[in-house]
Amino acid sequence: MTDSKRPTLMDVAQAAGVSRALVSIVMRDAAGASAATRERVLEAAAKLGYRPDSRARMLRSGRTRLLGVSFSTSHAFHAEIVDAAYAAAGLRGYELALSAVASGRSEERAAEALLDWGCEALILISSTLGNETLAAYARRVPVVSLLREDVGETVDSVSSDDRAGIRIAVEHLAGLGHRRIVHVDGGTAVSADRRRTAFREEMTRLGLEPVVVPGGATEEEGILAGGLLGASTPTAVIAFNDRVALGILESLRNGGKSVPSDMSVLGYDNSHFARLSYVQLSSVSQDGPVLAAEAVNRAIDRAEGTATPSRMVGTPHLVGRRTTAAPGAAVAT
């Protein structure tokens, strides 16, 4: 056997001095091998660097135990969701196949690649696909929409209550004494319209004027929006997400403004950016790991035929840090 050749069951059998069938029993952790034989076979496999061919095993069983996940490379929050999804899938004996939506690579291409790889279900994070397209995929394999709920009757959805999240944000700032609160929206991003509408409704309910500044989903768009805030003279701003909030912080500081004494800034997602020690951004948390685990379990249950399409909506909560305070409050040291 050369160094470049992948070790086989027969190589392990010869090294351990047993039959190929016995090695197969040990590798499948099936009954029929003594403890001493099992130890000898495993030791030989370790020395040879043998690993079972999972692809061949899956082909024989007709199952891949793969969940396909599409995500956007432009959203850091998606990476945190993927991290949690790996852990949840592993607990149930599944693996993830990832397919990115990136510049020059559409969501349709990302989803089709996952289907070509034999994934048993799809988890689409913040999908922008039309409901007809989603329904077409759902006729092939179960589909779970993560972070978007308006996906039709044949597609599962796991999302966070955007209206509740914005209500929590507005009430937090109003409770601190802010009356001039601005929302920097998410442009055409998924959830942007619901959050924009919820902001207007909540501000109106409290008898406050709702002011919305065009934004987006990135730091650069947050910086641009930060330059437009002065016209409305707000004392607090609710950003579409944490990345936009970071851009707003940068813009304010470049303009000589102090946060939170001159202006409070509240993000959304409670991403790792918000938790950085030198940022300490107040943010609305969607509990990404919880949503990810729910999406994974939902996809597996659907793939195994133990469930029908359903909706799960989580309740967000506020994580207060250093970027929000009463108007004019001194910066904490």
Short mmCIF file of N, CA and C in Angstrom, two decimals, residues 242-323:
data_model
loop_
_atom_site.label_atom_id
_atom_site.label_comp_id
_atom_site.label_asym_id
_atom_site.label_seq_id
_atom_site.Cartn_x
_atom_site.Cartn_y
_atom_site.Cartn_z
N ASP A 242 -27.01 45.05 13.54
CA ASP A 242 -25.81 45.50 14.26
C ASP A 242 -24.76 46.08 13.32
N ARG A 243 -24.67 45.55 12.10
CA ARG A 243 -23.68 46.08 11.17
C ARG A 243 -24.00 47.53 10.80
N VAL A 244 -25.27 47.83 10.57
CA VAL A 244 -25.67 49.21 10.30
C VAL A 244 -25.39 50.07 11.52
N ALA A 245 -25.66 49.55 12.70
CA ALA A 245 -25.39 50.30 13.94
C ALA A 245 -23.91 50.64 14.06
N LEU A 246 -23.04 49.71 13.69
CA LEU A 246 -21.60 49.99 13.74
C LEU A 246 -21.24 51.14 12.80
N GLY A 247 -21.85 51.15 11.62
CA GLY A 247 -21.60 52.25 10.68
C GLY A 247 -22.08 53.58 11.24
N ILE A 248 -23.22 53.56 11.91
CA ILE A 248 -23.75 54.78 12.52
C ILE A 248 -22.81 55.27 13.62
N LEU A 249 -22.32 54.34 14.45
CA LEU A 249 -21.37 54.71 15.51
C LEU A 249 -20.14 55.39 14.92
N GLU A 250 -19.64 54.82 13.83
CA GLU A 250 -18.45 55.38 13.18
C GLU A 250 -18.73 56.79 12.66
N SER A 251 -19.89 56.95 12.03
CA SER A 251 -20.26 58.25 11.48
C SER A 251 -20.40 59.30 12.58
N LEU A 252 -21.06 58.92 13.67
CA LEU A 252 -21.26 59.86 14.77
C LEU A 252 -19.93 60.28 15.39
N ARG A 253 -19.07 59.32 15.61
CA ARG A 253 -17.79 59.64 16.23
C ARG A 253 -16.91 60.48 15.31
N ASN A 254 -16.97 60.21 14.01
CA ASN A 254 -16.23 61.04 13.06
C ASN A 254 -16.76 62.47 13.06
N GLY A 255 -18.04 62.62 13.40
CA GLY A 255 -18.63 63.95 13.43
C GLY A 255 -18.53 64.63 14.78
N GLY A 256 -17.75 64.02 15.68
CA GLY A 256 -17.54 64.62 16.99
C GLY A 256 -18.65 64.38 17.98
N LYS A 257 -19.56 63.44 17.67
CA LYS A 257 -20.65 63.12 18.59
C LYS A 257 -20.22 62.01 19.55
N SER A 258 -20.75 62.08 20.76
CA SER A 258 -20.45 61.08 21.77
C SER A 258 -21.65 60.16 21.96
N VAL A 259 -21.38 58.86 22.05
CA VAL A 259 -22.43 57.86 22.28
C VAL A 259 -22.22 57.24 23.66
N PRO A 260 -23.25 57.27 24.54
CA PRO A 260 -24.65 57.63 24.27
C PRO A 260 -25.05 59.04 24.71
N SER A 261 -24.12 59.87 25.19
CA SER A 261 -24.53 61.16 25.74
C SER A 261 -25.17 62.07 24.69
N ASP A 262 -24.61 62.10 23.48
CA ASP A 262 -25.21 62.91 22.42
C ASP A 262 -26.32 62.15 21.68
N MET A 263 -26.13 60.85 21.53
CA MET A 263 -27.14 60.04 20.85
C MET A 263 -26.99 58.58 21.29
N SER A 264 -28.10 57.95 21.60
CA SER A 264 -28.11 56.51 21.90
C SER A 264 -28.26 55.74 20.59
N VAL A 265 -27.58 54.59 20.50
CA VAL A 265 -27.64 53.76 19.30
C VAL A 265 -28.01 52.34 19.72
N LEU A 266 -29.04 51.80 19.10
CA LEU A 266 -29.52 50.45 19.41
C LEU A 266 -29.47 49.59 18.15
N GLY A 267 -28.80 48.45 18.22
CA GLY A 267 -28.70 47.55 17.09
C GLY A 267 -29.77 46.48 17.11
N TYR A 268 -29.61 45.50 16.20
CA TYR A 268 -30.58 44.40 16.10
C TYR A 268 -29.82 43.15 15.67
N ASP A 269 -30.01 42.05 16.35
CA ASP A 269 -29.43 40.72 16.12
C ASP A 269 -28.59 40.24 17.30
N ASN A 270 -28.01 41.17 18.07
CA ASN A 270 -27.08 40.80 19.14
C ASN A 270 -25.99 39.86 18.60
N SER A 271 -25.40 40.27 17.49
CA SER A 271 -24.34 39.50 16.85
C SER A 271 -23.04 39.62 17.64
N HIS A 272 -22.01 38.92 17.19
CA HIS A 272 -20.73 38.98 17.91
C HIS A 272 -20.14 40.39 17.85
N PHE A 273 -20.51 41.17 16.82
CA PHE A 273 -20.05 42.55 16.76
C PHE A 273 -20.54 43.34 17.97
N ALA A 274 -21.80 43.13 18.32
CA ALA A 274 -22.39 43.86 19.44
C ALA A 274 -21.71 43.50 20.76
N ARG A 275 -21.20 42.29 20.85
CA ARG A 275 -20.64 41.80 22.10
C ARG A 275 -19.16 42.14 22.27
N LEU A 276 -18.53 42.70 21.24
CA LEU A 276 -17.11 43.04 21.35
C LEU A 276 -16.89 44.02 22.49
N SER A 277 -15.81 43.83 23.24
CA SER A 277 -15.58 44.62 24.45
C SER A 277 -15.45 46.12 24.15
N TYR A 278 -14.90 46.47 22.98
CA TYR A 278 -14.72 47.88 22.68
C TYR A 278 -15.92 48.48 21.96
N VAL A 279 -16.96 47.68 21.73
CA VAL A 279 -18.19 48.17 21.12
C VAL A 279 -19.31 48.23 22.15
N GLN A 280 -19.62 47.07 22.73
CA GLN A 280 -20.66 46.98 23.76
C GLN A 280 -21.96 47.66 23.31
N LEU A 281 -22.44 47.17 22.16
CA LEU A 281 -23.63 47.74 21.53
C LEU A 281 -24.90 47.16 22.14
N SER A 282 -25.79 48.02 22.61
CA SER A 282 -27.12 47.55 23.00
C SER A 282 -27.82 47.02 21.75
N SER A 283 -28.53 45.89 21.88
CA SER A 283 -29.08 45.26 20.69
C SER A 283 -30.28 44.39 21.04
N VAL A 284 -31.16 44.22 20.07
CA VAL A 284 -32.29 43.30 20.21
C VAL A 284 -31.82 41.92 19.75
N SER A 285 -31.94 40.94 20.63
CA SER A 285 -31.48 39.59 20.31
C SER A 285 -32.62 38.75 19.75
N GLN A 286 -32.35 38.07 18.64
CA GLN A 286 -33.31 37.13 18.07
C GLN A 286 -33.09 35.71 18.57
N ASP A 287 -32.09 35.52 19.44
CA ASP A 287 -31.74 34.17 19.91
C ASP A 287 -31.42 33.26 18.72
N GLY A 288 -30.43 33.69 17.93
CA GLY A 288 -30.04 32.94 16.73
C GLY A 288 -29.80 31.47 16.95
N PRO A 289 -29.04 31.06 18.00
CA PRO A 289 -28.80 29.63 18.22
C PRO A 289 -30.08 28.84 18.45
N VAL A 290 -31.05 29.44 19.15
CA VAL A 290 -32.32 28.77 19.39
C VAL A 290 -33.08 28.59 18.07
N LEU A 291 -33.12 29.63 17.26
CA LEU A 291 -33.80 29.55 15.96
C LEU A 291 -33.12 28.53 15.06
N ALA A 292 -31.78 28.50 15.08
CA ALA A 292 -31.04 27.55 14.25
C ALA A 292 -31.36 26.12 14.64
N ALA A 293 -31.36 25.85 15.94
CA ALA A 293 -31.67 24.49 16.41
C ALA A 293 -33.09 24.09 16.04
N GLU A 294 -34.02 25.01 16.16
CA GLU A 294 -35.40 24.72 15.80
C GLU A 294 -35.52 24.42 14.31
N ALA A 295 -34.81 25.19 13.47
CA ALA A 295 -34.85 24.95 12.03
C ALA A 295 -34.27 23.59 11.67
N VAL A 296 -33.15 23.23 12.31
CA VAL A 296 -32.53 21.93 12.06
C VAL A 296 -33.47 20.80 12.46
N ASN A 297 -34.03 20.88 13.64
CA ASN A 297 -34.93 19.82 14.11
C ASN A 297 -36.18 19.73 13.24
N ARG A 298 -36.67 20.88 12.82
CA ARG A 298 -37.83 20.89 11.93
C ARG A 298 -37.48 20.23 10.60
N ALA A 299 -36.31 20.55 10.03
CA ALA A 299 -35.90 19.95 8.75
C ALA A 299 -35.75 18.44 8.88
N ILE A 300 -35.16 17.98 9.97
CA ILE A 300 -34.97 16.54 10.16
C ILE A 300 -36.31 15.84 10.35
N ASP A 301 -37.19 16.42 11.16
CA ASP A 301 -38.51 15.81 11.36
C ASP A 301 -39.27 15.71 10.05
N ARG A 302 -39.16 16.74 9.23
CA ARG A 302 -39.83 16.69 7.92
C ARG A 302 -39.20 15.65 7.02
N ALA A 303 -37.86 15.59 7.02
CA ALA A 303 -37.17 14.62 6.17
C ALA A 303 -37.50 13.18 6.58
N GLU A 304 -37.71 12.98 7.86
CA GLU A 304 -38.02 11.63 8.36
C GLU A 304 -39.51 11.34 8.36
N GLY A 305 -40.30 12.29 7.86
CA GLY A 305 -41.73 12.07 7.70
C GLY A 305 -42.54 12.08 8.97
N THR A 306 -42.02 12.73 10.01
CA THR A 306 -42.73 12.74 11.29
C THR A 306 -43.45 14.05 11.57
N ALA A 307 -43.49 14.95 10.59
CA ALA A 307 -44.14 16.25 10.81
C ALA A 307 -44.66 16.81 9.50
N THR A 308 -45.57 17.76 9.61
CA THR A 308 -46.10 18.49 8.46
C THR A 308 -45.65 19.94 8.56
N PRO A 309 -45.76 20.71 7.47
CA PRO A 309 -45.29 22.09 7.50
C PRO A 309 -45.91 22.90 8.63
N SER A 310 -45.10 23.72 9.28
CA SER A 310 -45.58 24.51 10.41
C SER A 310 -44.83 25.82 10.51
N ARG A 311 -45.27 26.68 11.40
CA ARG A 311 -44.65 27.98 11.64
C ARG A 311 -44.17 28.05 13.08
N MET A 312 -42.97 28.56 13.29
CA MET A 312 -42.47 28.81 14.64
C MET A 312 -41.98 30.24 14.68
N VAL A 313 -42.49 31.04 15.60
CA VAL A 313 -42.09 32.44 15.73
C VAL A 313 -41.55 32.64 17.14
N GLY A 314 -40.27 33.01 17.24
CA GLY A 314 -39.65 33.25 18.53
C GLY A 314 -39.85 34.68 18.99
N THR A 315 -39.72 34.88 20.28
CA THR A 315 -39.87 36.22 20.86
C THR A 315 -38.50 36.79 21.17
N PRO A 316 -38.12 37.93 20.57
CA PRO A 316 -36.81 38.54 20.83
C PRO A 316 -36.75 39.20 22.20
N HIS A 317 -35.58 39.59 22.61
CA HIS A 317 -35.43 40.31 23.87
C HIS A 317 -34.29 41.32 23.76
N LEU A 318 -34.29 42.27 24.65
CA LEU A 318 -33.29 43.33 24.63
C LEU A 318 -32.05 42.94 25.43
N VAL A 319 -30.89 43.27 24.88
CA VAL A 319 -29.63 43.13 25.62
C VAL A 319 -29.03 44.53 25.73
N GLY A 320 -29.16 45.14 26.89
CA GLY A 320 -28.67 46.49 27.08
C GLY A 320 -27.19 46.54 27.39
N ARG A 321 -26.49 47.45 26.69
CA ARG A 321 -25.06 47.62 26.95
C ARG A 321 -24.75 49.12 27.04
N ARG A 322 -23.60 49.55 26.54
CA ARG A 322 -23.14 50.91 26.78
C ARG A 322 -23.63 51.97 25.81
N THR A 323 -24.28 51.58 24.73
CA THR A 323 -24.61 52.57 23.70
C THR A 323 -25.99 53.18 23.86
#
